[in-house]
Coordinates of N, CA and C in Angstrom, one line a residue:
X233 N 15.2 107.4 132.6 CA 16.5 107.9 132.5 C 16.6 109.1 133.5
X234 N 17.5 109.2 134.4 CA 17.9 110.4 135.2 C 18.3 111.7 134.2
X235 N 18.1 112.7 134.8 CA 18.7 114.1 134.3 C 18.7 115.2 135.5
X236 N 20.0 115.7 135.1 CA 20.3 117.0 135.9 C 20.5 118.2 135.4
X237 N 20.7 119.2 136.0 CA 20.5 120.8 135.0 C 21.4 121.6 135.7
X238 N 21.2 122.3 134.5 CA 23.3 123.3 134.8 C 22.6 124.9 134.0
X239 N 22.4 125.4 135.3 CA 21.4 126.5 134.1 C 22.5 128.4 135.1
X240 N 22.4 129.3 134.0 CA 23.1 130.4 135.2 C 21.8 131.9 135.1
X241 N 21.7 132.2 136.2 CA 20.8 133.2 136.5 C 21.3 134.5 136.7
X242 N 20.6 135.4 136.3 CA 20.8 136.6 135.9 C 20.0 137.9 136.0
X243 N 20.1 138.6 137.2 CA 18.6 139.2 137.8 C 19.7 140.6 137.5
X244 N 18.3 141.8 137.5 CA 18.2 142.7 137.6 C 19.8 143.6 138.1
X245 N 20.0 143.3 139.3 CA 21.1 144.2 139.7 C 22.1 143.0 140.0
X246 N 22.0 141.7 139.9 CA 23.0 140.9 140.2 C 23.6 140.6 139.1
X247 N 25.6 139.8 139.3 CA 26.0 139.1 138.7 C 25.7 137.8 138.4
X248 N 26.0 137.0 137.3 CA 25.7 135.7 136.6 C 26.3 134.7 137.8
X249 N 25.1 133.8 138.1 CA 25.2 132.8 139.4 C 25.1 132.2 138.8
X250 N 25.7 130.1 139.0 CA 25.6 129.9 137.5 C 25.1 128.7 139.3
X251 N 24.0 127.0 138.7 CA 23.4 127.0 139.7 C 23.8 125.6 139.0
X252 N 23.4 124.2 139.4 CA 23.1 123.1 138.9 C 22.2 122.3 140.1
X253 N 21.4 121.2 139.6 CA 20.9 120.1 140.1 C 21.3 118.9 140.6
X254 N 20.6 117.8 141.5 CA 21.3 116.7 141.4 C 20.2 115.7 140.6
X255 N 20.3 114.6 140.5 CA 19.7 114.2 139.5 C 18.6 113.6 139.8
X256 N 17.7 113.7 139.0 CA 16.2 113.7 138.9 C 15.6 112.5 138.0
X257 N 14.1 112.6 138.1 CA 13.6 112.3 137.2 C 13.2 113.2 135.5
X258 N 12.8 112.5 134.6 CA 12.8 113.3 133.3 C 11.2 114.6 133.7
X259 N 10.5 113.4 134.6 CA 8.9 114.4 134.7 C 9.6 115.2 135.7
X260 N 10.2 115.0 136.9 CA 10.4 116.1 137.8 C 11.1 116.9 137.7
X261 N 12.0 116.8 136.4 CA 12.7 117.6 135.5 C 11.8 118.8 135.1
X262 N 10.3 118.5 134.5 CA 9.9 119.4 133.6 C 8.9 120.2 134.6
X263 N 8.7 120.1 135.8 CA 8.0 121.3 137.1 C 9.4 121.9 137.0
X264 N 10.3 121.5 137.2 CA 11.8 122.5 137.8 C 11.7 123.3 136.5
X265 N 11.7 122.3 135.3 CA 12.1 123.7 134.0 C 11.2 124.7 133.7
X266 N 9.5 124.6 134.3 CA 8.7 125.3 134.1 C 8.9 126.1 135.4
X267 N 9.0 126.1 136.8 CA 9.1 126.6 137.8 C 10.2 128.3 137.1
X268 N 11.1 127.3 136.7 CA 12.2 128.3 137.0 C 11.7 129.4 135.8
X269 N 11.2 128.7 134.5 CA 11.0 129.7 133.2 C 10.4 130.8 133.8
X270 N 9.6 130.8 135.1 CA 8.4 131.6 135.6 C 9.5 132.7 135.8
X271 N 11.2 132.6 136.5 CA 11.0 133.8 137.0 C 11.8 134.7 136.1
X272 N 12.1 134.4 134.5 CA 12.7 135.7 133.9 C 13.7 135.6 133.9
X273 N 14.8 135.5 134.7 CA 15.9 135.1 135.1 C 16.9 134.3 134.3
X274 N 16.7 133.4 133.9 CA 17.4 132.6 133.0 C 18.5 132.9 131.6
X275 N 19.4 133.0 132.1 CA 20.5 133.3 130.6 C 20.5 132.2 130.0
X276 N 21.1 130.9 130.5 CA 21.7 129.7 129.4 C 21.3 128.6 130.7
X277 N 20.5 127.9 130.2 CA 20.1 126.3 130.7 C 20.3 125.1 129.8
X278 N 21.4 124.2 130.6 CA 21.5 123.0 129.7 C 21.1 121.9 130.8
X279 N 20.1 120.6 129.8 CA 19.9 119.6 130.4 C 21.2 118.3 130.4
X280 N 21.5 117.6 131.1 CA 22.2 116.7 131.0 C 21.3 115.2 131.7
X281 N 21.8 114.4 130.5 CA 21.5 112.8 130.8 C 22.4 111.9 131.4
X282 N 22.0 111.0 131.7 CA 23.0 110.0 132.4 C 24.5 109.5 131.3
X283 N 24.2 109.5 130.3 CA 25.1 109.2 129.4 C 26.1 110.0 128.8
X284 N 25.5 111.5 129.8 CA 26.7 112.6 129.7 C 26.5 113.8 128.4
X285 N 25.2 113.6 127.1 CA 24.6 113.9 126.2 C 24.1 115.2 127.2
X286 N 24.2 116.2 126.9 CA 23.7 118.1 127.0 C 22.3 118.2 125.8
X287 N 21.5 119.0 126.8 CA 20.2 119.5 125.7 C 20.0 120.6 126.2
X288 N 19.2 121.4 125.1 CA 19.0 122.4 125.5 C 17.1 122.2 125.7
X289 N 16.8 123.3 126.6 CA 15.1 122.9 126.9 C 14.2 122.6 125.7
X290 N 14.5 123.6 124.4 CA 13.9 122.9 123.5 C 14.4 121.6 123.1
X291 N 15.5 121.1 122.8 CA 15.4 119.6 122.8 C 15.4 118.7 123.4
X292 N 15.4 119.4 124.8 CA 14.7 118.0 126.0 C 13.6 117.8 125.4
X293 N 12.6 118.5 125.7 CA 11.2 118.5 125.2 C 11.0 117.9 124.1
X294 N 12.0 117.9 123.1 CA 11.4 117.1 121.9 C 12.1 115.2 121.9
X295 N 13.3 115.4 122.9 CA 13.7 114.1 122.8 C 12.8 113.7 124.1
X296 N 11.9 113.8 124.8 CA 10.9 113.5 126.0 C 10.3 112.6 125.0
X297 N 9.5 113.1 123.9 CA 8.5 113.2 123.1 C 9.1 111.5 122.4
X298 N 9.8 111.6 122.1 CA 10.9 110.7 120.8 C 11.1 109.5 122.4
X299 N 12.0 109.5 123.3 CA 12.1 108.4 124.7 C 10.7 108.0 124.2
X300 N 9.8 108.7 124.7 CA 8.2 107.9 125.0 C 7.7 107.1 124.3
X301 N 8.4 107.2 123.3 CA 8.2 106.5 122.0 C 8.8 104.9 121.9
X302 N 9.7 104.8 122.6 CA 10.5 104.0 122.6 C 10.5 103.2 123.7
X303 N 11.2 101.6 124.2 CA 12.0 101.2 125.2 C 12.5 101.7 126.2
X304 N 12.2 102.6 127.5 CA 12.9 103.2 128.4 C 13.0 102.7 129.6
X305 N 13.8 103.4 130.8 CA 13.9 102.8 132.0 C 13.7 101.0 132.0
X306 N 14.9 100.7 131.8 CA 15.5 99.2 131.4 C 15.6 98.8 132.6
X307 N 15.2 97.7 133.1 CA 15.6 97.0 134.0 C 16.0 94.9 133.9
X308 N 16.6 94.6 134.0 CA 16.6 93.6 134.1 C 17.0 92.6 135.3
X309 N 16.2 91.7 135.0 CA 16.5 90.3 136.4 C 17.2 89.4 135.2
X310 N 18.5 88.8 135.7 CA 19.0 87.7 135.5 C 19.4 86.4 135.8
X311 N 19.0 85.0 135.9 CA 19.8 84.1 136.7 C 19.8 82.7 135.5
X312 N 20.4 81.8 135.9 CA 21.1 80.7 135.2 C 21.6 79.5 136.4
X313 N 20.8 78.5 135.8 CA 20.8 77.2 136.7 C 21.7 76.1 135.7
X314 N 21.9 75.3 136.6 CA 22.8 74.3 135.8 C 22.9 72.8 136.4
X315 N 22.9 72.0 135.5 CA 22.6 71.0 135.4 C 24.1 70.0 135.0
X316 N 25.0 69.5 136.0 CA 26.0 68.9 136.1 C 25.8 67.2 135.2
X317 N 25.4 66.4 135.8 CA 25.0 65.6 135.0 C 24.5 65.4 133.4
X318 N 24.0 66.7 132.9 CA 23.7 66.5 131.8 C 24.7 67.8 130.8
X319 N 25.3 68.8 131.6 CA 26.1 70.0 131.4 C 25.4 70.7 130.5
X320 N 24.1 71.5 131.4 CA 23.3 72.0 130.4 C 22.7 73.2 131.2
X321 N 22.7 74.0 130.7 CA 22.5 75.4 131.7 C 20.7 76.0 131.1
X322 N 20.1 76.1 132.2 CA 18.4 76.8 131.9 C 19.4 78.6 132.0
X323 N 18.8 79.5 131.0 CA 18.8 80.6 131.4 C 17.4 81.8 131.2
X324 N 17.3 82.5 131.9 CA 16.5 83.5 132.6 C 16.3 84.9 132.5
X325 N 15.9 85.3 131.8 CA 15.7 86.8 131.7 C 14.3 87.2 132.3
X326 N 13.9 88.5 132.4 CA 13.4 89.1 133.2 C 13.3 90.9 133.0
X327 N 12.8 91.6 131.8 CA 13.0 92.7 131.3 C 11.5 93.7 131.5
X328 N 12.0 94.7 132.7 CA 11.0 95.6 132.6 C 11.5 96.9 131.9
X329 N 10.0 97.3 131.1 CA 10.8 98.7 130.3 C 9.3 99.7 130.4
X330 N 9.5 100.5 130.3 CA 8.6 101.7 129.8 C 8.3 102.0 128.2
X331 N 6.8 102.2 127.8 CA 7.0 102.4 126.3 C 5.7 103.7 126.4
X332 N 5.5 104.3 125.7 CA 4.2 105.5 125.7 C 3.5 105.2 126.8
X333 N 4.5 105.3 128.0 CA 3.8 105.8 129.2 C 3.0 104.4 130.1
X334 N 3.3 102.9 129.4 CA 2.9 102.1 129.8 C 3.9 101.0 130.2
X335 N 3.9 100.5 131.6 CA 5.0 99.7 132.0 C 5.0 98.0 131.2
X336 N 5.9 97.5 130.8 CA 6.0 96.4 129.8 C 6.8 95.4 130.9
X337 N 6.3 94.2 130.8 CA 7.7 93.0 131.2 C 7.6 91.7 130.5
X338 N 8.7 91.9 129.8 CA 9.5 90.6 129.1 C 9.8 89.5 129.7
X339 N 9.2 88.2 129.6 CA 9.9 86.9 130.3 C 10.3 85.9 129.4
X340 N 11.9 85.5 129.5 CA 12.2 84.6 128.3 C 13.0 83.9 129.0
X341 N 13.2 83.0 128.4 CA 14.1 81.9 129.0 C 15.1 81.0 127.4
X342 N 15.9 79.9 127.7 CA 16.3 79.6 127.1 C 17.7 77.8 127.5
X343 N 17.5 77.2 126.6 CA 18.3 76.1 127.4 C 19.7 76.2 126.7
X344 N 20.6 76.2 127.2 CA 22.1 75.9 126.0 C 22.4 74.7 126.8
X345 N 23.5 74.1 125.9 CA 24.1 72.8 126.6 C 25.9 73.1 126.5
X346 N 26.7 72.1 126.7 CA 28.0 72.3 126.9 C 28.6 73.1 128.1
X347 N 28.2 73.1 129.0 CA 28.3 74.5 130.0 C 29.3 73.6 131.3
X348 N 30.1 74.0 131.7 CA 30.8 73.2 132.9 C 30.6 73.8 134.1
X349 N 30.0 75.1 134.9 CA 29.6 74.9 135.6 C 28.6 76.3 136.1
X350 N 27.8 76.4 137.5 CA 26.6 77.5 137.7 C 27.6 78.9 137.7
X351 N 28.3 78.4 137.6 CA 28.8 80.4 137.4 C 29.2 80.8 135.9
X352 N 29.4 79.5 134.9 CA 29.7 80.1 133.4 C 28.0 80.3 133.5
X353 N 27.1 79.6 133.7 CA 25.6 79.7 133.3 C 25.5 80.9 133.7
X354 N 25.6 81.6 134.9 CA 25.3 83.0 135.6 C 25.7 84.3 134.0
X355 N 27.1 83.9 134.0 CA 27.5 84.8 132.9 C 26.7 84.8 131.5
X356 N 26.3 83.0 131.4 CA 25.6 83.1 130.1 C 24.1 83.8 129.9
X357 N 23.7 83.6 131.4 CA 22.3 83.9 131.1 C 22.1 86.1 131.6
X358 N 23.3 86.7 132.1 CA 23.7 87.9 131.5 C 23.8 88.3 129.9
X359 N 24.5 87.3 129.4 CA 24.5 87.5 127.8 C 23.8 87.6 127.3
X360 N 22.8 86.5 127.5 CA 21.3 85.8 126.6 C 20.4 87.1 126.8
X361 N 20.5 87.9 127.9 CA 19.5 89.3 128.7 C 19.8 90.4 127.6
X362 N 21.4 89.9 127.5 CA 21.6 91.9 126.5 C 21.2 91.4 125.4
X363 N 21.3 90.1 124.7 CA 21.0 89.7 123.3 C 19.1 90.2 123.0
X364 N 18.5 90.0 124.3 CA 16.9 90.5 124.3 C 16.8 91.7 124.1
X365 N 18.0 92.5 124.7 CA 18.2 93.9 124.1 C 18.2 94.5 123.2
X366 N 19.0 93.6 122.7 CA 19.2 94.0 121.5 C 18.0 93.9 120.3
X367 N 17.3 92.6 120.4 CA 16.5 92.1 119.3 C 14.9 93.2 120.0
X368 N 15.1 94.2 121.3 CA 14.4 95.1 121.5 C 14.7 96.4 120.8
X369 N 15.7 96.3 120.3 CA 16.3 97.7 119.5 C 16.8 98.7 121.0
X370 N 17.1 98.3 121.9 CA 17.2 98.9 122.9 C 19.4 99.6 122.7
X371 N 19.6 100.6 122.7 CA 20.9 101.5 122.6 C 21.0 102.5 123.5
X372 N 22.1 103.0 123.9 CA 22.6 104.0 124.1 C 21.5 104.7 125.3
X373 N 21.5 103.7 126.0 CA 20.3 103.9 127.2 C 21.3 103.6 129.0
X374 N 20.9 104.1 129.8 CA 21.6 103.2 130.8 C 20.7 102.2 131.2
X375 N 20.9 101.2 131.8 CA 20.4 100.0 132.0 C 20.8 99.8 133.3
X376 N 19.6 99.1 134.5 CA 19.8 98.4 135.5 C 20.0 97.0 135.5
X377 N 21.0 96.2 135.7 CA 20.9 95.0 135.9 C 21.2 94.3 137.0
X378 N 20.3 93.6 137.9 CA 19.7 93.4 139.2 C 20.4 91.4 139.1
X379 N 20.6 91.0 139.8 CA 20.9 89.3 140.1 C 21.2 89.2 141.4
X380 N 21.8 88.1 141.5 CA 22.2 87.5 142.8 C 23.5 86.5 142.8
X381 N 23.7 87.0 141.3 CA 25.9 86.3 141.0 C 26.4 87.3 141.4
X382 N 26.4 87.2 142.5 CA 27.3 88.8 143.1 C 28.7 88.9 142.2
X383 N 29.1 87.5 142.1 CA 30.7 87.2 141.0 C 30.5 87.9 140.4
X384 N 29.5 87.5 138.9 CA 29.4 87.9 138.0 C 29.5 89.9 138.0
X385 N 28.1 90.2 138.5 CA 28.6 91.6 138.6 C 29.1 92.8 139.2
X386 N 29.9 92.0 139.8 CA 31.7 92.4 140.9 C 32.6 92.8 139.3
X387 N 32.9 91.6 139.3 CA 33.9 91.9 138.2 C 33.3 92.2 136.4
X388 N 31.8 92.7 136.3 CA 31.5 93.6 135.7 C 32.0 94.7 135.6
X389 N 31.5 95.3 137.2 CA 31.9 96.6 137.5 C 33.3 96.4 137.4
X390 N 34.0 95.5 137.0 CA 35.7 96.0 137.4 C 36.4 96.1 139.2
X391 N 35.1 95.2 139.9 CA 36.1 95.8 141.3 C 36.3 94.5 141.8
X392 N 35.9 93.1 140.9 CA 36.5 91.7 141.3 C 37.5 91.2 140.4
X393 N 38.7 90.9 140.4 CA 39.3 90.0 139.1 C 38.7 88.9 138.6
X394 N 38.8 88.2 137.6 CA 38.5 87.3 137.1 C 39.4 86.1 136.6
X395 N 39.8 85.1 137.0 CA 40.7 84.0 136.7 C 40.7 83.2 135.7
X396 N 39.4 82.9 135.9 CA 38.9 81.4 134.9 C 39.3 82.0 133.8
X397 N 39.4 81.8 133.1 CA 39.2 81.5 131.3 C 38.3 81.4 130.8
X398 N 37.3 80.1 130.6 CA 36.2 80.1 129.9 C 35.1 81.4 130.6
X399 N 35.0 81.7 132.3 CA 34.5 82.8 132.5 C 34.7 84.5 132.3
X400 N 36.6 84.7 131.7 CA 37.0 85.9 131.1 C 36.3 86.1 129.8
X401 N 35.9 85.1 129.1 CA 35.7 84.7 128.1 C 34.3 85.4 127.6
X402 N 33.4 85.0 128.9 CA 32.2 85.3 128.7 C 32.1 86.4 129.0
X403 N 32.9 87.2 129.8 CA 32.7 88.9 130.3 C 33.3 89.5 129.3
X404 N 34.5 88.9 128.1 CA 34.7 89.7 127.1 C 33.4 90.1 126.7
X405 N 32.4 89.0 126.0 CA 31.4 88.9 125.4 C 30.1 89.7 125.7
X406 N 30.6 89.7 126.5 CA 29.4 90.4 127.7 C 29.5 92.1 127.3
X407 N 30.4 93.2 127.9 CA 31.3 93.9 127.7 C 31.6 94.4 126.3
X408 N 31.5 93.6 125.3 CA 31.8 93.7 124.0 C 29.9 94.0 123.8
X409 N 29.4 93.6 124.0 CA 28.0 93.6 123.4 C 27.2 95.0 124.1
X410 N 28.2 95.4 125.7 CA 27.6 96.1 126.2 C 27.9 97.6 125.1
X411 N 28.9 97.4 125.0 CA 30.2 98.5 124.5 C 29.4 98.5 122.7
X412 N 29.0 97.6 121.9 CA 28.0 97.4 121.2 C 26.6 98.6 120.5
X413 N 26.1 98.1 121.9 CA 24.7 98.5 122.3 C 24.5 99.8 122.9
X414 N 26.0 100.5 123.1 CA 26.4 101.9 124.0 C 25.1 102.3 125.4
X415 N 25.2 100.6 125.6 CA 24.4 100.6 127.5 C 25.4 100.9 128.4
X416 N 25.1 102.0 129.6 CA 25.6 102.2 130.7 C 24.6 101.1 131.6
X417 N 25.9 99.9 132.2 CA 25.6 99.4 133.3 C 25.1 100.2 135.1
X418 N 24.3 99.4 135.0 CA 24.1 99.8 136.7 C 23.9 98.8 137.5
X419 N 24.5 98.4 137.6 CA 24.7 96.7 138.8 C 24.2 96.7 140.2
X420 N 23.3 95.9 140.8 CA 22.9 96.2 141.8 C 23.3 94.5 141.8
X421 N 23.0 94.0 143.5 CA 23.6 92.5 143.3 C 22.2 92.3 144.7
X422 N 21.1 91.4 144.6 CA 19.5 91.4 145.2 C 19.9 89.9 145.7
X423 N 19.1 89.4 146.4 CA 19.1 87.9 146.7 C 18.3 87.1 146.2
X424 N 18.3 86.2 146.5 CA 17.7 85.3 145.7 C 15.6 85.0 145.9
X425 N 15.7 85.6 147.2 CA 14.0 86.0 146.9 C 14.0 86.9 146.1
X426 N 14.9 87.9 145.9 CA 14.0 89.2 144.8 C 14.1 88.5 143.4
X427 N 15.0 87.6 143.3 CA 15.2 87.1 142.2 C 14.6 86.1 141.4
X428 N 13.3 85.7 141.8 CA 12.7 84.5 142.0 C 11.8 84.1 140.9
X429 N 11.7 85.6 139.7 CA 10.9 85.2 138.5 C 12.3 84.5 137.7
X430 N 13.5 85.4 137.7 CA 14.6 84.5 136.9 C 14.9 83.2 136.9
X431 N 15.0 83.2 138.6 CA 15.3 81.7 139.2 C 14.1 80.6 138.2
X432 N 12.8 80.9 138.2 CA 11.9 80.3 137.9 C 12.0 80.0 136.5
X433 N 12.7 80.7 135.3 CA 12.7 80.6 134.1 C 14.1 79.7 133.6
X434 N 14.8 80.3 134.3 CA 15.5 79.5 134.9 C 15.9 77.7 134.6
X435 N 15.1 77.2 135.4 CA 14.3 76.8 136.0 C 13.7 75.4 135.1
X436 N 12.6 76.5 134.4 CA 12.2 75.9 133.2 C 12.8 75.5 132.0
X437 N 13.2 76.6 131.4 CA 13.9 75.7 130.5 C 15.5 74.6 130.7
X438 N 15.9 74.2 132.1 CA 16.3 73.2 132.5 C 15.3 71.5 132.2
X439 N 14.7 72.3 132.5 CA 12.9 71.7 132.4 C 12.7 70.9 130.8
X440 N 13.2 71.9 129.8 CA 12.2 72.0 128.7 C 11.2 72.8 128.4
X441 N 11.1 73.5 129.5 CA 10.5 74.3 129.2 C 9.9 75.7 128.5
X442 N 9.9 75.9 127.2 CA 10.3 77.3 126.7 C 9.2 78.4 126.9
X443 N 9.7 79.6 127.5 CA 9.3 80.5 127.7 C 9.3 82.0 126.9
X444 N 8.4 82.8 126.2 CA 8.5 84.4 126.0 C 7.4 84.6 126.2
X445 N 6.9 85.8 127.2 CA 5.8 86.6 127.3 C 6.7 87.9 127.5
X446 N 5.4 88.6 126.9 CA 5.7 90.2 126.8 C 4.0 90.8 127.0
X447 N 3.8 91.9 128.2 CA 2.9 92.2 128.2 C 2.6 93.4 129.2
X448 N 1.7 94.4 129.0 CA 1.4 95.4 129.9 C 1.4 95.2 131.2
X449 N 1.8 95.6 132.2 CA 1.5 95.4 133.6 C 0.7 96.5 134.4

């Protein structure tokens, strides 16, 4: 999780300068907050998170302690292949997280059927990704979500319309789960080489193939 700082200083013969950051990491956070404690100076320092939540240094420090504990820095790969002839969509997840300081990645996959065509699949196998979220206990976190349906997260972000129907349908669902789970999106749109473990799970369970690993990296 990013954080920035809003802190106002207060020296000897000067007036109250009030100063802020741009945003950081949580560790590169805590050299700045120790740096600065050094010079005396300090009236009122508040930390802020990406989610817009204010702390003060003692409960950064204790919510550091509580994150580490948990699911952090969320990333996900998504993609969804489809299968016309049989109308059956493979989908793909791809979840890296942080937990006590040790990097984790989730690989799951899954087959649905009824699907009409590779762009409902794109949307479904987005859904299937937050549902992993969820059964991660993962909340009120921001999240990266990385693919290569540029569609799909265009009009995530709100800056593509959406026509279809059964595809408004899925971005209700989508949206509704996000709004749920109080995740801030971060949409990045990668190609299809970066995307290539999804593609593969993908893939597989078009296959038959069923997939979950979860393990240290």
């Amino acid at each position: 999780m990013k954080v920035k700082m809003r802190w106002i200083y207060k020296g000897k013969k000067t007036e109250e300068v009030a100063f802020g950051s741009a945003w950081t990491t949580q560790e590169s956070m805590e050299v700045l907050l120790a740096d600065i404690e050094k010079t005396g100076r300090v009236k009122e320092l508040v930390i802020i998170d990406e989610m817009g939540n204010e702390w003060t240094q003692k409960e950064f420090s204790k919510l550091k302690e509580q994150i580490e504990q948990e699911p952090h820095d969320i990333v996900v790969y998504f993609d969804g292949g489809f299968d016309r002839h049989t109308a059956t969509a493979g989908l793909g997840a791809v979840i890296y997280y942080k937990k006590d300081s040790v990097q984790y990645r989730l690989r799951v996959n899954q087959q649905i059927e009824e699907m009409e065509t590779n762009n409902e699949a794109e949307y479904a196998a987005l859904h299937f990704a937050l549902m992993q979220l969820e059964e991660m206990g993962i909340h009120h976190l921001p999240c990266t979500f990385k693919g290569d349906a540029q569609g799909v997260l265009k009009q995530l972000e709100g800056l593509w319309p959406c026509y279809e129907e059964n595809l408004n349908a899925w971005l209700d669902r989508i949206e509704g789960k996000m709004g749920e789970l109080g995740i801030q999106p971060n949409c990045e749109i990668i190609g299809r080489n970066e995307n290539k473990e999804a593609d593969r799970l993908a893939t597989q369970a078009l296959n038959g193939v069923e997939i979950y690993s979860e393990k240290g990296i």
